[in-house]
Each structure stands twice: as C-alpha cells, then as structure tokens.
Amino acid sequence: WEVYVDLNGNGLREFGEAKGTSDASGNYSITVAPGTYNLRVTRPAGWIASTNTEVVKTVDVRTGNAVVNFGSVQPNTSVTGFK
C-alpha cells in the first residue's frame, strides 16, 4: 500500500509529493519538513476506507515522529437475512 502527502488536496499522487510504501505489517514512513500535511493511502482493489474520516488524514508534523493510522476494510460481498 502506498501512503502519500497530498500537497494540493486533489486526491491523486503526483510528482513531487512524498510517499511511503507499507511493509507486510502495514508500517510505513514518510520524511517531511515540519508543517501540516494531508495524508492519503492508495488502497488495493477490493479495499475501501472503513469510514469517511479514513479517506484523508491531516497531520501536524513538529519535531520527532507523528503517527497516522488508516482504517481499511474489504466489504462483505454476501447478503444475509430472513423473510
């Protein structure tokens, strides 16, 4: 999965926007200067954000590390119920 800094807020990763790729455990790292940034994750096919607040995350990077986690799920493709 790719996490990137969406500098212009258009929802697309473009040249010059910092990015990081997650490892098998979901960990990623992006190095940026201090400031406020919008982060987005590129989800693989079949995955969606778990809620609307998981689409873009705003982070204020000061000194040290900032932690931003994204919620993602694979929608259930079956329908259950009773009549």
PDB file of C-alpha atoms in Angstrom:
ATOM      1  CA  TRP A   1       0.000   0.000   0.000  1.00  0.00           C
ATOM      2  CA  GLU A   2       1.211   3.500  -0.712  1.00  0.00           C
ATOM      3  CA  VAL A   3       0.718   6.407   1.677  1.00  0.00           C
ATOM      4  CA  TYR A   4       1.408   9.854   0.285  1.00  0.00           C
ATOM      5  CA  VAL A   5       1.340  13.547   1.150  1.00  0.00           C
ATOM      6  CA  ASP A   6      -1.418  15.165  -0.926  1.00  0.00           C
ATOM      7  CA  LEU A   7       0.085  18.644  -1.217  1.00  0.00           C
ATOM      8  CA  ASN A   8      -2.613  20.128  -3.450  1.00  0.00           C
ATOM      9  CA  GLY A   9      -5.589  18.231  -1.997  1.00  0.00           C
ATOM     10  CA  ASN A  10      -6.756  16.712  -5.287  1.00  0.00           C
ATOM     11  CA  GLY A  11      -6.759  13.080  -4.097  1.00  0.00           C
ATOM     12  CA  LEU A  12      -4.141  11.973  -6.633  1.00  0.00           C
ATOM     13  CA  ARG A  13      -0.497  11.217  -6.011  1.00  0.00           C
ATOM     14  CA  GLU A  14       1.584  13.432  -8.259  1.00  0.00           C
ATOM     15  CA  PHE A  15       5.233  14.062  -8.979  1.00  0.00           C
ATOM     16  CA  GLY A  16       6.935  15.751  -6.040  1.00  0.00           C
ATOM     17  CA  GLU A  17       4.513  14.515  -3.378  1.00  0.00           C
ATOM     18  CA  ALA A  18       6.346  12.495  -0.717  1.00  0.00           C
ATOM     19  CA  LYS A  19       5.291   8.872  -0.339  1.00  0.00           C
ATOM     20  CA  GLY A  20       5.975   5.728   1.609  1.00  0.00           C
ATOM     21  CA  THR A  21       5.147   2.089   0.915  1.00  0.00           C
ATOM     22  CA  SER A  22       3.866  -0.104   3.735  1.00  0.00           C
ATOM     23  CA  ASP A  23       5.593  -3.308   4.751  1.00  0.00           C
ATOM     24  CA  ALA A  24       3.863  -6.653   5.382  1.00  0.00           C
ATOM     25  CA  SER A  25       2.742  -5.426   8.815  1.00  0.00           C
ATOM     26  CA  GLY A  26       1.284  -2.182   7.438  1.00  0.00           C
ATOM     27  CA  ASN A  27       4.048   0.080   8.738  1.00  0.00           C
ATOM     28  CA  TYR A  28       5.188   2.992   6.574  1.00  0.00           C
ATOM     29  CA  SER A  29       7.416   6.022   6.908  1.00  0.00           C
ATOM     30  CA  ILE A  30       7.497   9.377   5.111  1.00  0.00           C
ATOM     31  CA  THR A  31      10.107  12.051   5.744  1.00  0.00           C
ATOM     32  CA  VAL A  32       8.858  15.646   5.522  1.00  0.00           C
ATOM     33  CA  ALA A  33       9.831  19.039   6.907  1.00  0.00           C
ATOM     34  CA  PRO A  34       7.848  20.362   9.895  1.00  0.00           C
ATOM     35  CA  GLY A  35       4.376  21.540   8.851  1.00  0.00           C
ATOM     36  CA  THR A  36       0.765  20.446   8.418  1.00  0.00           C
ATOM     37  CA  TYR A  37       0.035  17.834   5.763  1.00  0.00           C
ATOM     38  CA  ASN A  38      -2.861  15.826   4.334  1.00  0.00           C
ATOM     39  CA  LEU A  39      -2.040  12.134   4.007  1.00  0.00           C
ATOM     40  CA  ARG A  40      -3.881   9.637   1.845  1.00  0.00           C
ATOM     41  CA  VAL A  41      -3.490   5.920   1.261  1.00  0.00           C
ATOM     42  CA  THR A  42      -3.800   4.160  -2.083  1.00  0.00           C
ATOM     43  CA  ARG A  43      -5.850   1.060  -1.360  1.00  0.00           C
ATOM     44  CA  PRO A  44      -5.637  -2.112  -3.444  1.00  0.00           C
ATOM     45  CA  ALA A  45      -8.633  -3.216  -5.497  1.00  0.00           C
ATOM     46  CA  GLY A  46     -11.373  -4.572  -3.262  1.00  0.00           C
ATOM     47  CA  TRP A  47     -10.451  -2.434  -0.242  1.00  0.00           C
ATOM     48  CA  ILE A  48     -12.267   0.706   0.943  1.00  0.00           C
ATOM     49  CA  ALA A  49     -11.948   3.208   3.778  1.00  0.00           C
ATOM     50  CA  SER A  50     -13.696   1.921   6.904  1.00  0.00           C
ATOM     51  CA  THR A  51     -15.351   5.352   7.422  1.00  0.00           C
ATOM     52  CA  ASN A  52     -15.357   8.725   5.663  1.00  0.00           C
ATOM     53  CA  THR A  53     -12.757  10.009   8.146  1.00  0.00           C
ATOM     54  CA  GLU A  54     -10.313   7.354   6.895  1.00  0.00           C
ATOM     55  CA  VAL A  55     -10.027   8.828   3.383  1.00  0.00           C
ATOM     56  CA  VAL A  56      -7.669  11.705   4.226  1.00  0.00           C
ATOM     57  CA  LYS A  57      -5.825  12.373   7.485  1.00  0.00           C
ATOM     58  CA  THR A  58      -4.387  15.730   8.489  1.00  0.00           C
ATOM     59  CA  VAL A  59      -1.179  15.583  10.500  1.00  0.00           C
ATOM     60  CA  ASP A  60       0.808  18.358  12.149  1.00  0.00           C
ATOM     61  CA  VAL A  61       4.463  17.361  11.998  1.00  0.00           C
ATOM     62  CA  ARG A  62       6.669  19.135  14.511  1.00  0.00           C
ATOM     63  CA  THR A  63       9.901  17.727  15.883  1.00  0.00           C
ATOM     64  CA  GLY A  64      10.097  13.964  16.190  1.00  0.00           C
ATOM     65  CA  ASN A  65       7.596  11.471  14.840  1.00  0.00           C
ATOM     66  CA  ALA A  66       3.894  11.777  14.090  1.00  0.00           C
ATOM     67  CA  VAL A  67       1.727   8.654  13.883  1.00  0.00           C
ATOM     68  CA  VAL A  68      -1.145   8.375  11.405  1.00  0.00           C
ATOM     69  CA  ASN A  69      -3.126   5.157  11.016  1.00  0.00           C
ATOM     70  CA  PHE A  70      -5.706   4.421   8.316  1.00  0.00           C
ATOM     71  CA  GLY A  71      -8.757   2.165   8.660  1.00  0.00           C
ATOM     72  CA  SER A  72      -9.433  -0.058   5.653  1.00  0.00           C
ATOM     73  CA  VAL A  73     -11.798  -2.977   5.127  1.00  0.00           C
ATOM     74  CA  GLN A  74     -12.803  -5.440   2.457  1.00  0.00           C
ATOM     75  CA  PRO A  75     -16.567  -5.116   2.085  1.00  0.00           C
ATOM     76  CA  ASN A  76     -18.616  -8.204   2.703  1.00  0.00           C
ATOM     77  CA  THR A  77     -19.836  -9.450  -0.657  1.00  0.00           C
ATOM     78  CA  SER A  78     -22.561 -11.727   0.675  1.00  0.00           C
ATOM     79  CA  VAL A  79     -26.098 -10.848   1.671  1.00  0.00           C
ATOM     80  CA  THR A  80     -27.844 -12.488   4.609  1.00  0.00           C
ATOM     81  CA  GLY A  81     -31.245 -12.045   6.156  1.00  0.00           C
ATOM     82  CA  PHE A  82     -34.612 -13.665   6.720  1.00  0.00           C
ATOM     83  CA  LYS A  83     -38.106 -13.252   5.364  1.00  0.00           C
TER      84      LYS A  83
END
